[in-house]
XYZ file of C-alpha atoms in Angstrom:
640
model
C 23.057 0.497 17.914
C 25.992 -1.256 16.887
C 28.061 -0.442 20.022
C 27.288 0.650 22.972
C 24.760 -1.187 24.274
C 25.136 -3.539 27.951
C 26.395 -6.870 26.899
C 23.677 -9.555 27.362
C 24.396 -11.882 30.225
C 21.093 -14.734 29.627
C 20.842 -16.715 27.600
C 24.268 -16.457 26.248
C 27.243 -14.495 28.118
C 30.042 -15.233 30.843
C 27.750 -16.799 33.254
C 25.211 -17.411 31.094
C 24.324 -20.802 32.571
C 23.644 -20.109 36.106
C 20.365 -18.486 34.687
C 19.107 -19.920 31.787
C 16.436 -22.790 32.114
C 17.085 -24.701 28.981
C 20.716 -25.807 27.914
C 22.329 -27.270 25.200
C 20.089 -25.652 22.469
C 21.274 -24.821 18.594
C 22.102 -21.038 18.357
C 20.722 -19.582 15.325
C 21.462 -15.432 14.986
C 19.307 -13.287 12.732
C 21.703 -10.107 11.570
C 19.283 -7.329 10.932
C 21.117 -4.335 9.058
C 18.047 -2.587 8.306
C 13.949 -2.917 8.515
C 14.186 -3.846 4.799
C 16.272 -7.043 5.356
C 14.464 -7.353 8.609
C 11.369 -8.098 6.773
C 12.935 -11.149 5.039
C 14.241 -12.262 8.394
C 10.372 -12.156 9.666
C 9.204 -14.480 6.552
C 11.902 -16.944 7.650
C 11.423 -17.187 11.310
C 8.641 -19.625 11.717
C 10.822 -22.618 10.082
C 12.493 -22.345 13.377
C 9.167 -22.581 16.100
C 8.120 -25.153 17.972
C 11.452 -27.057 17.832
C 12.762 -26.428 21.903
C 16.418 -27.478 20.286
C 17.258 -24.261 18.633
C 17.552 -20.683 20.708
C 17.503 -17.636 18.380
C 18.868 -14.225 18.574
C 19.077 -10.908 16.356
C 21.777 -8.506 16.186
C 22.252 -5.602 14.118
C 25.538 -4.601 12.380
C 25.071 -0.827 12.400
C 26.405 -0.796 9.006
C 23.669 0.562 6.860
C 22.819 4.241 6.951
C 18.677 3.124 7.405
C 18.990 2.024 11.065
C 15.629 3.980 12.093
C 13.036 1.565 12.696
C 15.160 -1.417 13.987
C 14.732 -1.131 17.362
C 11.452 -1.346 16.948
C 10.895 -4.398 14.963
C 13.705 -5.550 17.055
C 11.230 -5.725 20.189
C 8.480 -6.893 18.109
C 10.412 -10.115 17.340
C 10.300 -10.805 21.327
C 14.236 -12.078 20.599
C 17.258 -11.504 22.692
C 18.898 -8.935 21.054
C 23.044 -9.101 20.835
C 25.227 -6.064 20.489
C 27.125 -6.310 17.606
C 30.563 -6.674 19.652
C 29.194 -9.324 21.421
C 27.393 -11.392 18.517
C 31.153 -11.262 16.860
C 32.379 -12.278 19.949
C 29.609 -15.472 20.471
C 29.816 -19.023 18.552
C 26.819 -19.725 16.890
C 25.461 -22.940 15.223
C 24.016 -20.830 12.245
C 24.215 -17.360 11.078
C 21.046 -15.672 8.749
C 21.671 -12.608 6.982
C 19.628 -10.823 4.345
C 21.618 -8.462 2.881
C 25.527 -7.744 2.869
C 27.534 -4.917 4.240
C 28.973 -4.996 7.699
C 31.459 -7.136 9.396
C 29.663 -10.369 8.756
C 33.183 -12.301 7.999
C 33.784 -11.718 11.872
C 30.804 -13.631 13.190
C 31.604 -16.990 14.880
C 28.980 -19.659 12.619
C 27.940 -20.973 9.179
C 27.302 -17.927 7.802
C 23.794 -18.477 5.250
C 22.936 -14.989 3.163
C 19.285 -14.546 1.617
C 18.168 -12.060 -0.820
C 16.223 -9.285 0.896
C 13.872 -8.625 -2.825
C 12.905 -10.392 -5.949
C 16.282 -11.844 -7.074
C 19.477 -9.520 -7.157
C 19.465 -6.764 -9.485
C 20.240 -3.240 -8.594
C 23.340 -1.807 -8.995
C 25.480 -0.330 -5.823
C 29.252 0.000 -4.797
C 30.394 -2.017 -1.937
C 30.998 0.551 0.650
C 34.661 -0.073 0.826
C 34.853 -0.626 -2.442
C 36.697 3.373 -4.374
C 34.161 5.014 -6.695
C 34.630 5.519 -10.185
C 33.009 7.930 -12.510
C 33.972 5.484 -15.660
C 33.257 2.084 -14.526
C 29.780 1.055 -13.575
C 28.911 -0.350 -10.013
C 28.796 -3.993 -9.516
C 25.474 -5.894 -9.160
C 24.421 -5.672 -5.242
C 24.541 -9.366 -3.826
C 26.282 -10.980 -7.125
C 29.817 -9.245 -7.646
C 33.170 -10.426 -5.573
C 32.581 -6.732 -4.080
C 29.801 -8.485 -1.849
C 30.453 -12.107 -2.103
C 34.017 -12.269 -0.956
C 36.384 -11.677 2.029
C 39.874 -12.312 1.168
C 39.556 -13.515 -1.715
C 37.450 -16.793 -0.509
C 33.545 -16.717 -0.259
C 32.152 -14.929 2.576
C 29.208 -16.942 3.094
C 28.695 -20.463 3.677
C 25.505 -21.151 1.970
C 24.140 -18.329 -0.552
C 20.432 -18.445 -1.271
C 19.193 -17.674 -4.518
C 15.511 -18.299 -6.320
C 16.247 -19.087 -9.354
C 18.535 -20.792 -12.147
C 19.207 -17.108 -14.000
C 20.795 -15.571 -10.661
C 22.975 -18.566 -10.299
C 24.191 -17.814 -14.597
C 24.751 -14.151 -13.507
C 26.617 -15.010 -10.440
C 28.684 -17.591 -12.101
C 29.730 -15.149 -14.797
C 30.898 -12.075 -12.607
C 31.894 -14.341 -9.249
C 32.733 -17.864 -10.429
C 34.321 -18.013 -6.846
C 31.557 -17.650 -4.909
C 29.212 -20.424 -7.096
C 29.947 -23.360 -5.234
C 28.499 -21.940 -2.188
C 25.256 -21.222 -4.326
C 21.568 -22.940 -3.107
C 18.983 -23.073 -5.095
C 15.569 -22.635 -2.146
C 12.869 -20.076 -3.835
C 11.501 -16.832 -2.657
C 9.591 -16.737 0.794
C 7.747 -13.472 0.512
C 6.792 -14.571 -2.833
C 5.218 -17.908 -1.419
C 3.237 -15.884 0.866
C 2.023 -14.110 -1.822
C 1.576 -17.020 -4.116
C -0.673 -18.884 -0.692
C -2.640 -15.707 -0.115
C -3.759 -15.150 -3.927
C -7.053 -16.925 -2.854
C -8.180 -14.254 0.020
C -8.050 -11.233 -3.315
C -11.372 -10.819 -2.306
C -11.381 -10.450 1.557
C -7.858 -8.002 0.989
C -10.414 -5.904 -1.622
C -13.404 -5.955 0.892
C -10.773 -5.073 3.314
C -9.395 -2.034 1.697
C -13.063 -0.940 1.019
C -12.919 -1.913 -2.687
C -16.087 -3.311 -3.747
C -17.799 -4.660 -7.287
C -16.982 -1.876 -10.209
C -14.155 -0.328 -8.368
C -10.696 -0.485 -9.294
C -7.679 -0.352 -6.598
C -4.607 1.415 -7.807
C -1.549 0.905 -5.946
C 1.216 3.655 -6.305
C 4.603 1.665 -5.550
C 8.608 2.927 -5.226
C 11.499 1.752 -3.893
C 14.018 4.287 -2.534
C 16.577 6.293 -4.035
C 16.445 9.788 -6.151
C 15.703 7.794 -9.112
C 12.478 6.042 -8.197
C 9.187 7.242 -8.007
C 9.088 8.654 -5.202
C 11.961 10.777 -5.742
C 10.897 12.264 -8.735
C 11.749 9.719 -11.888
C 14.309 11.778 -12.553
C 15.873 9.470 -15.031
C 14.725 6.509 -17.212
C 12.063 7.621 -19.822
C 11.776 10.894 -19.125
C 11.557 12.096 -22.611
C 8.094 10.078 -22.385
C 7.426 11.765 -19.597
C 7.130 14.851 -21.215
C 10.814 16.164 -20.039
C 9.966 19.553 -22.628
C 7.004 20.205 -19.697
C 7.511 22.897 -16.951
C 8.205 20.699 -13.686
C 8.856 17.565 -15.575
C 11.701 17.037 -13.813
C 9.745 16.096 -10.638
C 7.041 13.672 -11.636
C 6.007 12.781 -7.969
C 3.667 15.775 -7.689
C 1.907 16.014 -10.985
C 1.330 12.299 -10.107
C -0.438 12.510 -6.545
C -2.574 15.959 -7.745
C -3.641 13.871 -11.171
C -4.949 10.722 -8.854
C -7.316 12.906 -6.703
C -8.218 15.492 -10.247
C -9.189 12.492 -12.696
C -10.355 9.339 -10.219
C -13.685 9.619 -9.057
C -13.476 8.874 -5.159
C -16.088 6.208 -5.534
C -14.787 4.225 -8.720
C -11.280 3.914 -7.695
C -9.648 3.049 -4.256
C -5.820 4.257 -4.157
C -3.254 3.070 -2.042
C 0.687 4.092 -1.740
C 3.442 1.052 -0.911
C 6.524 2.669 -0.259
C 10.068 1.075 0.536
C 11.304 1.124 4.157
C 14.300 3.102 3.130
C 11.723 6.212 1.978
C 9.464 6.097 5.612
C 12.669 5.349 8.052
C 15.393 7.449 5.776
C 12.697 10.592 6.077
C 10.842 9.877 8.824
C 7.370 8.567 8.439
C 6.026 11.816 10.044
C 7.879 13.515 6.748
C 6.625 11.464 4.561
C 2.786 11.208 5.761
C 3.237 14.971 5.668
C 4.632 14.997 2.318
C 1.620 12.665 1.209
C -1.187 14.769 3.103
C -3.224 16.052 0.252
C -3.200 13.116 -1.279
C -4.407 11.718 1.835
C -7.242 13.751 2.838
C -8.456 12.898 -0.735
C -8.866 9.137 0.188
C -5.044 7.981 -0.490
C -4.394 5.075 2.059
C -0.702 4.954 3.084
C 0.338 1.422 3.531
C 2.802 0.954 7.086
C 6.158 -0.269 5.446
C 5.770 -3.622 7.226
C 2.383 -5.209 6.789
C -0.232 -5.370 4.554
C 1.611 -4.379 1.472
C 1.460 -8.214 -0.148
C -1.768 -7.910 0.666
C -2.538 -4.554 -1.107
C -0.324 -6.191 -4.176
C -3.174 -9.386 -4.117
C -5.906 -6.951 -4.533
C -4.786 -4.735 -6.907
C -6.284 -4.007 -10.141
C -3.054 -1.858 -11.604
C 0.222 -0.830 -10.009
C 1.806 1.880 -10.835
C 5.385 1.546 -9.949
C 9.095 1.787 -10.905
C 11.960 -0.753 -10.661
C 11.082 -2.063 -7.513
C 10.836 -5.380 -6.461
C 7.350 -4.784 -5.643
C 6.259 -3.950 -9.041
C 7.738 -6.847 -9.776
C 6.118 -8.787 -7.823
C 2.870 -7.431 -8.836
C 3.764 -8.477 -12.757
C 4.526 -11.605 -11.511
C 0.964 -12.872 -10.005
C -0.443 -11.263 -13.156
C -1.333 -7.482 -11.879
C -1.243 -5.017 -14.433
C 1.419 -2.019 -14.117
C 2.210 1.022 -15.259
C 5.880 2.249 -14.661
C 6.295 5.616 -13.676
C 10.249 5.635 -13.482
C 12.627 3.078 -14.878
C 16.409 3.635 -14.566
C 17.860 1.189 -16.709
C 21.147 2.483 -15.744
C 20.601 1.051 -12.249
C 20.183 -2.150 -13.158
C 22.254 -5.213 -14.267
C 20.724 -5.143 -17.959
C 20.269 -9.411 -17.500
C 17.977 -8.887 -14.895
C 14.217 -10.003 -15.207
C 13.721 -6.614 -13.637
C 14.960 -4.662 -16.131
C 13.721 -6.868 -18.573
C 10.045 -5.896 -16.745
C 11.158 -2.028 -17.648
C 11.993 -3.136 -21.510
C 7.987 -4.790 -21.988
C 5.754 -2.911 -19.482
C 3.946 0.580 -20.196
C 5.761 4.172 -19.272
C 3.385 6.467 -17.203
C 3.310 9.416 -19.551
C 2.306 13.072 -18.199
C 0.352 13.897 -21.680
C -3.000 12.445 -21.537
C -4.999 11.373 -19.013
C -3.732 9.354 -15.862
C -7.248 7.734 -16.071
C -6.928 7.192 -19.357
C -3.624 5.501 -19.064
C -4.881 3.411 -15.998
C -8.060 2.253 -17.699
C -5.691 1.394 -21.230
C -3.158 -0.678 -19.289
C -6.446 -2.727 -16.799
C -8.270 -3.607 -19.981
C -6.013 -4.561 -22.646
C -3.508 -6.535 -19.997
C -3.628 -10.100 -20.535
C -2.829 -12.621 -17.017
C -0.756 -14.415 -18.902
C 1.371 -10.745 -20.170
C 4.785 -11.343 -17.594
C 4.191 -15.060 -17.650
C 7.944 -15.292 -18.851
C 9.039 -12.926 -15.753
C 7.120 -14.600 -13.596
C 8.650 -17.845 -13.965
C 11.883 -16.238 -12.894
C 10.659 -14.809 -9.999
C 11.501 -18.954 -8.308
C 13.054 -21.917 -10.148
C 10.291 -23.868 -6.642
C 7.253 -22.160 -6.229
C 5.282 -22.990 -2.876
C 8.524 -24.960 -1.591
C 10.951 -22.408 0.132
C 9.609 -23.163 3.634
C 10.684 -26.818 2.773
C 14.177 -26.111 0.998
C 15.391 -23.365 3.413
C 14.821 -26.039 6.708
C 16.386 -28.636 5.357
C 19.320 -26.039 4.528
C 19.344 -24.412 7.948
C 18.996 -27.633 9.499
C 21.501 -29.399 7.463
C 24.116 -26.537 8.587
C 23.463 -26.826 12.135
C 23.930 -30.505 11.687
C 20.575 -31.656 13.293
C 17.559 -33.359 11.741
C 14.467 -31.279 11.238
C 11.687 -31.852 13.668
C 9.224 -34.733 12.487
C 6.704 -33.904 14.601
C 5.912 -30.115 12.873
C 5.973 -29.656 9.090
C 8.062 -26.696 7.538
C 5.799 -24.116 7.141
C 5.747 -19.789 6.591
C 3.143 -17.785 8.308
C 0.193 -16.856 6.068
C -0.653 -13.224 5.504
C -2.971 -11.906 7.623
C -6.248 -10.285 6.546
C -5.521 -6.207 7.283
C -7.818 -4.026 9.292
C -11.055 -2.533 7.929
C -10.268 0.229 6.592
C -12.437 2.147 3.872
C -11.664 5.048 2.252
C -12.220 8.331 4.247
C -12.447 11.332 1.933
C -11.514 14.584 4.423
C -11.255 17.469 1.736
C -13.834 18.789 0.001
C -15.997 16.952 -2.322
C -17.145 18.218 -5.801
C -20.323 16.295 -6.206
C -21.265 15.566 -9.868
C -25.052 13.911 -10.035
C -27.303 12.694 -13.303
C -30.893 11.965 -13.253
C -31.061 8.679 -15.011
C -35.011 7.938 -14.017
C -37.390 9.375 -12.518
C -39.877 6.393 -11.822
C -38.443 4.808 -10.505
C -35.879 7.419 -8.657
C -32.226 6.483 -10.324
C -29.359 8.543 -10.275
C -25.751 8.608 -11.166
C -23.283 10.053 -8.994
C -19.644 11.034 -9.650
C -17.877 12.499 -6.237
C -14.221 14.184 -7.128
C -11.874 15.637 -3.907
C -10.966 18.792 -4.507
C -7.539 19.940 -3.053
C -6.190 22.796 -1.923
C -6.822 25.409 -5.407
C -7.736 22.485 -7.902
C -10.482 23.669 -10.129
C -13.863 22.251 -9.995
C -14.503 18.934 -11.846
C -15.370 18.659 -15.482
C -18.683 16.532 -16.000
C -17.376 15.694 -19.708
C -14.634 13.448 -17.384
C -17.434 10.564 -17.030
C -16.657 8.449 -19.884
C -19.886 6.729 -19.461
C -22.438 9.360 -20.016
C -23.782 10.559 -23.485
C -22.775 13.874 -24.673
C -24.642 17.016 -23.763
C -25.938 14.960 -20.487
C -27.631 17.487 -18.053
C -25.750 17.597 -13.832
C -26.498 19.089 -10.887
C -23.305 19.847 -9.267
C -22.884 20.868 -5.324
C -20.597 20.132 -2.760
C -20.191 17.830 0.294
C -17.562 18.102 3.111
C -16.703 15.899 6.006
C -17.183 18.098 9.259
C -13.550 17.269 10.281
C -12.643 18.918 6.701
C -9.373 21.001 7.425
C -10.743 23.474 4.626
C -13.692 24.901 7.521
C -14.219 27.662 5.108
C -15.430 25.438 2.443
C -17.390 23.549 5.247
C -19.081 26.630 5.942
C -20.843 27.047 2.879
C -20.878 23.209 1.378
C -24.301 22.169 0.205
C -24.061 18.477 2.677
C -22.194 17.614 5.860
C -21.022 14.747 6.589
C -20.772 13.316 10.246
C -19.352 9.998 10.601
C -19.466 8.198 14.059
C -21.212 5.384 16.002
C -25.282 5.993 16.546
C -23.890 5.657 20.497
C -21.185 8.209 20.589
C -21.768 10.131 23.839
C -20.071 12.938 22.229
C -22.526 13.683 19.433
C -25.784 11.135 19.068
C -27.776 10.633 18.557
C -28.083 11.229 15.002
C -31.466 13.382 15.163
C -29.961 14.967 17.512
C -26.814 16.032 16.060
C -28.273 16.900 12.719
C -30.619 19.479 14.245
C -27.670 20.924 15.878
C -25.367 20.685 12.566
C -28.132 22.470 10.381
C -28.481 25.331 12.733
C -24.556 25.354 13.121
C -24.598 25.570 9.320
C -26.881 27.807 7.518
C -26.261 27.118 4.074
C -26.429 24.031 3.678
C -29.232 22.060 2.305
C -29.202 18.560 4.382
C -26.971 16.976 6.921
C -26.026 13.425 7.033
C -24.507 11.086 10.239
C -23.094 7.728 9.022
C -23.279 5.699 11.820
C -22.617 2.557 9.547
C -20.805 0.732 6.516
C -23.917 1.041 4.482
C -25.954 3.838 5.799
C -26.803 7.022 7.394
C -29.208 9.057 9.065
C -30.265 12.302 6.627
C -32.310 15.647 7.650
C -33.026 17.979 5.274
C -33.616 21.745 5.896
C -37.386 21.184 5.543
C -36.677 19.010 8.242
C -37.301 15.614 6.947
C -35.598 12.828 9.085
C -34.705 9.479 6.616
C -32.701 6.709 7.095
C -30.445 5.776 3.791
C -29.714 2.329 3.764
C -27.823 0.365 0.858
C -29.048 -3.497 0.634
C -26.883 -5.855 0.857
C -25.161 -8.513 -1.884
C -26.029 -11.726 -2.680
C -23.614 -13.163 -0.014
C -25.007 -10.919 2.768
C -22.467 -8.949 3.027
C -22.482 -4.499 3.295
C -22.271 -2.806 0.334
C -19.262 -1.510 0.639
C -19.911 2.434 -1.020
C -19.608 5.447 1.107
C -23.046 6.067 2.528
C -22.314 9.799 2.207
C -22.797 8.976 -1.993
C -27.044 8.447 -1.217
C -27.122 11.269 1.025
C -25.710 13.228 -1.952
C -28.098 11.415 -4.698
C -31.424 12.383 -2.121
C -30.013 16.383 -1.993
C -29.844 16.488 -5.960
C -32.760 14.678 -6.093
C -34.983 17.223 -3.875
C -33.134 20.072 -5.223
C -34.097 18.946 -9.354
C -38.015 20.051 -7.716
C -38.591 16.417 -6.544
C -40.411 15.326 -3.283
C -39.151 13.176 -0.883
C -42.559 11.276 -0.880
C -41.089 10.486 -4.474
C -37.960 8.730 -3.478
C -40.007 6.327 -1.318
C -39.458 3.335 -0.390
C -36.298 3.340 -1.987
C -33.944 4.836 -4.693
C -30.933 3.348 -7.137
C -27.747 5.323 -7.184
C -25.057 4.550 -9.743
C -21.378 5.223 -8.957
C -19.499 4.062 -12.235
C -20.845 0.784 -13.155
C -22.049 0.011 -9.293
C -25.955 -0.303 -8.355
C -26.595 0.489 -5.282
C -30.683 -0.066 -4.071
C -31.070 2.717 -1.116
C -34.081 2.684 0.710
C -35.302 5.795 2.182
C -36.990 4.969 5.794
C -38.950 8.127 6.916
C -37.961 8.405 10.785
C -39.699 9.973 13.529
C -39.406 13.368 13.729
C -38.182 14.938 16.831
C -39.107 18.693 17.877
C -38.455 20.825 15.194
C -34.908 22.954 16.094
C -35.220 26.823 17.339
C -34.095 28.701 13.814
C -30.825 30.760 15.133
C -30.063 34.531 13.859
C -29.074 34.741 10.273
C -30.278 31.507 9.193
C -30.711 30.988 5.826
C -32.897 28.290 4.492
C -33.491 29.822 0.755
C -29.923 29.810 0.240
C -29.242 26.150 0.618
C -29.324 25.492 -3.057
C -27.199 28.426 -3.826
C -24.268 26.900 -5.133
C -26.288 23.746 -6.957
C -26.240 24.600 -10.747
C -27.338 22.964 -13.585
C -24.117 22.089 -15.887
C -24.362 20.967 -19.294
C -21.077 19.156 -20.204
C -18.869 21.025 -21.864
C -16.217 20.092 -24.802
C -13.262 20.635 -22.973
C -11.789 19.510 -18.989
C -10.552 22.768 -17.336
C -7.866 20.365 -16.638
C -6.556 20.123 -20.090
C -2.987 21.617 -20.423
């Protein structure tokens, strides 16, 4: 990428100005060395629109070893993009850089450099600079390794948030602290703007009243979370364990085992160096189980501040993320912590020193549940006053910097502003493995039941009803199992107890929903009723007796969907007919319980089309073959 590539000859090159239509304008280059400092680049772009002066351009040094991904976000910015040859060999007005490395001493302008993260604090040799096994590696972005060139400071103008970067700089690079500016944190302004729209984000992500979003968060590196947490606390870990060294694993089989699918909503933010270093086809593959049991992978470039705003616990590592998410008062969990990475001065590390270890003894929902309830808003209030010295002011202090470099006044006429996040795309959880279906009778009249829906993965054992922390010992289940019919497990499909069908009432290819539930029953014997969700908050239902119900959840107080899986009342109304109940009994409408959620269901009898021809081999007695009555016992099959 570096090299190579034509030479640009509009809007800047030899004969350039034969073909551009505006002249004379400020050149401002964006170096991109890899999506992660990219991303920074994106927060800071707007300062620059509507002002007709100022021409910008991207270029990409080639220098970091994460160059997958750049192109990309390249052509999304819509910018003409320089080789590096000839951005070193162009004068520019203003130069923006987020991270070091590279020639960036050989580009031709005032050279500013931002930090691509919360503040500098990792630890990493320069690449030029000789590796020792007895001294540690400078700080990334605060040691002479990065700062200078020659002994004189490489950058004209270096950005930092706050006061306690500027006492860490001063101390290992007194050189470079002249060039110092003091403008806040972009990304963390966006955040800071958005923390109003926590509930839109939520609804967004699917996560409704009495559920609880849990974001799993790592940076990159064979240290982090993702890459095992092979170092930093792993004696609380449980490092004596078989497979502790790996706790990446343990971790994504223990969300699916322990978090009921309909009381928690989980979520994976992952750094840009883990998705373009592997390959995102790697790593969705690598996260597939995890997946299919309702995980939603977050794309490396949007929507992670958002998932960060609407989360009720992160559980993360030394990332700036996690960070972050202390700082705006989430509650997290660290599930790797090298302290050895880290410049020990660093609010980061001092984050690792105060905030809860993930611990593989115990329950993970235990450990969730403990760090949500007794965390306090006010718990990093210390940290998060270092995350910026000028909260809600960046936009203002980095214009006036860039535009006091190029040497022109900002533009009057349009205030300094940063984009605001946008809401994400609807996107609710979609369970595709098999569901163990846990379901107590709470009332009979009026119908009320409590349901508790686990995924089960690949060999996991059944659910333990004793798991439900909220009901009474010695409380009486039914237990059967659901499956979505584009399940990969098709031999668990063939003999789950309800089917699940989830598509527009319209869809050519399979409604109507009477329709395709006569076909689905006769395509599968054993099961006792069929259900087509053709909507947020309901679903058409026919049972082998061949009842034909609508199940529709009412709405909140606001109007708005209730946002539970409709395939939960289908599930309540088969345990309820199978526990010797009529349907006439669950009319007009029935409560189902997931957690500490009510949802009112009514039950709309439909009309019933012509009954379906009964195939060879069908049978009907067997449909509540696998429901059992379970008494809860005193110990989780998933106790080790």
């Amino acid at each position: 990428m570096a090299g190579g590539t034509a030479r640009l000859r509009v809007p800047v090159g030899e004969d350039a100005d034969r073909w551009i239509t505006r002249t004379g304008c400020q050149r401002v280059l964006f170096v991109v060395h890899n999506v992660t400092s990219a991303t920074r680049l994106l927060d800071v772009l707007p300062l620059f629109h509507s002002d007709v002066r100022v021409q910008m351009f991207a270029t990409c040094t080639g220098s970091s070893p994460f160059l997958a991904g750049v192109p990309e976000l390249l052509a999304r910015a819509g910018l003409p993009v320089l080789p590096w040859e000839q951005a070193k060999d162009t004068d520019f007005d203003l130069v923006v850089s987020a991270s070091y490395g590279g020639e960036l001493g050989s580009l031709r302008g005032k050279l500013t450099v931002l930090s691509h993260g919360t503040g500098y604090n990792k630890r990493l040799s320069a690449p030029d600079s000789p590796v020792s096994r007895t001294t540690e590696p400078p700080v990334f972005g605060l040691a002479p390794d990065w700062l200078l060139e020659d002994g004189r400071p490489l950058a004209t103008a270096t950005v930092l948030s706050h006061p306690e970067q500027l006492d860490r700089l001063r101390s290992s690079c007194p050189e470079a602290a002249p060039t110092v500016v003091l403008a806040g944190d972009p990304c963390y302004d966006r955040i800071l703007a958005a923390l109003p729209q926590r509930d839109r984000f939520r609804r967004a992500l699917g996560v409704g009243p009495g559920r609880r979003l849990i974001v799993v968060s790592s940076t990159w590196a064979s240290r982090s979370l993702f890459g095992g947490g092979r170092a930093g606390g792993a004696d609380e870990q449980g490092a004596d364990e078989p497979g502790a060294a790996d706790l990446l694993p343990w971790l994504l089989s223990r969300l699916a085992a322990e978090l009921p699918a309909d009381e928690y909503r989980t979520a994976a933010v992952l750094h840009p160096n883990i998705w373009y270093g592997h390959g995102p086809g790697q790593v969705q593959a690598w996260l597939d189980s995890a997946r299919r049991a309702g995980l939603e992978a977050i794309p490396p470039l949007d929507g992670w501040r958002q998932a960060l705003i609407a989360a009720d616990c992160v559980l993360g590592d030394h990332s700036s993320v996690t960070y972050y998410a202390a700082s705006i008062g989430v509650p997290v969990v660290l599930g790797a912590f090298p302290q050895e990475d880290l410049d020990p001065r660093s609010p980061v590390a001092a984050l690792g020193r105060t905030a809860p270890r993930l611990l593989r003894r115990g329950s993970l929902r235990a450990q969730i549940d403990r760090a949500i309830d007794a965390h306090h808003p006010d718990r990093y209030k210390a940290l998060a006053e270092q995350t910026s010295s000028s909260p809600g002011e960046s936009a203002v202090l980095l214009r006036r910097l860039f535009y006091g470099l190029m040497g022109i006044p900002e533009p009057e006429a349009h205030p300094a502003l940063l984009d605001p996040l946008p809401l994400p795309p609807y996107t609710p959880t979609r369970v595709t493995a098999p569901i163990r279906v846990l379901v107590r009778q709470l009332s009979a009249d009026p119908p009320e039941l409590a349901v508790t829906r686990y995924a089960v993965v690949g060999d996991a054992p059944d659910p333990d009803p004793a798991r439900d922390p909220t009901a009474p010992v010695g409380t009486a289940y039914t237990a059967h199992t659901a499956a979505d019919e584009e399940t990969r497990e098709t031999g668990r499909l063939r003999v789950a107890d309800v089917v699940v069908r989830r598509a527009a009432a319209d869809d050519a290819r399979l409604g109507p929903p009477a329709a395709w539930a006569s076909e689905a029953l006769d395509r599968y014997p054993y099961c006792g009723l069929v259900a087509y969700v053709d909507g947020p908050d309901r679903c058409v239902v026919r049972t082998r007796e061949g009842d034909l119900v609508r199940l529709s959840a009412a709405t909140d107080s606001d109007g708005r969907p209730d946002p539970c899986d409709p395939a939960v009342y289908a599930s309540a109304l088969h345990a309820w007919l199978t526990d010797g109940h009529t349907l006439d009994a669950a009319l007009p409408a029935i409560t189902v319980r997931t957690g500490t959620a009510a949802h009112h269901v009514t039950v709309e009898p439909l009309p019933q089309p012509p009954p379906p021809r009964p195939s060879a081999g069908s049978h009907a007695s067997d449909s509540a073959s696998s429901t059992r009555s379970l008494s809860a016992p005193t110990r989780s099959p998933f106790s080790s």
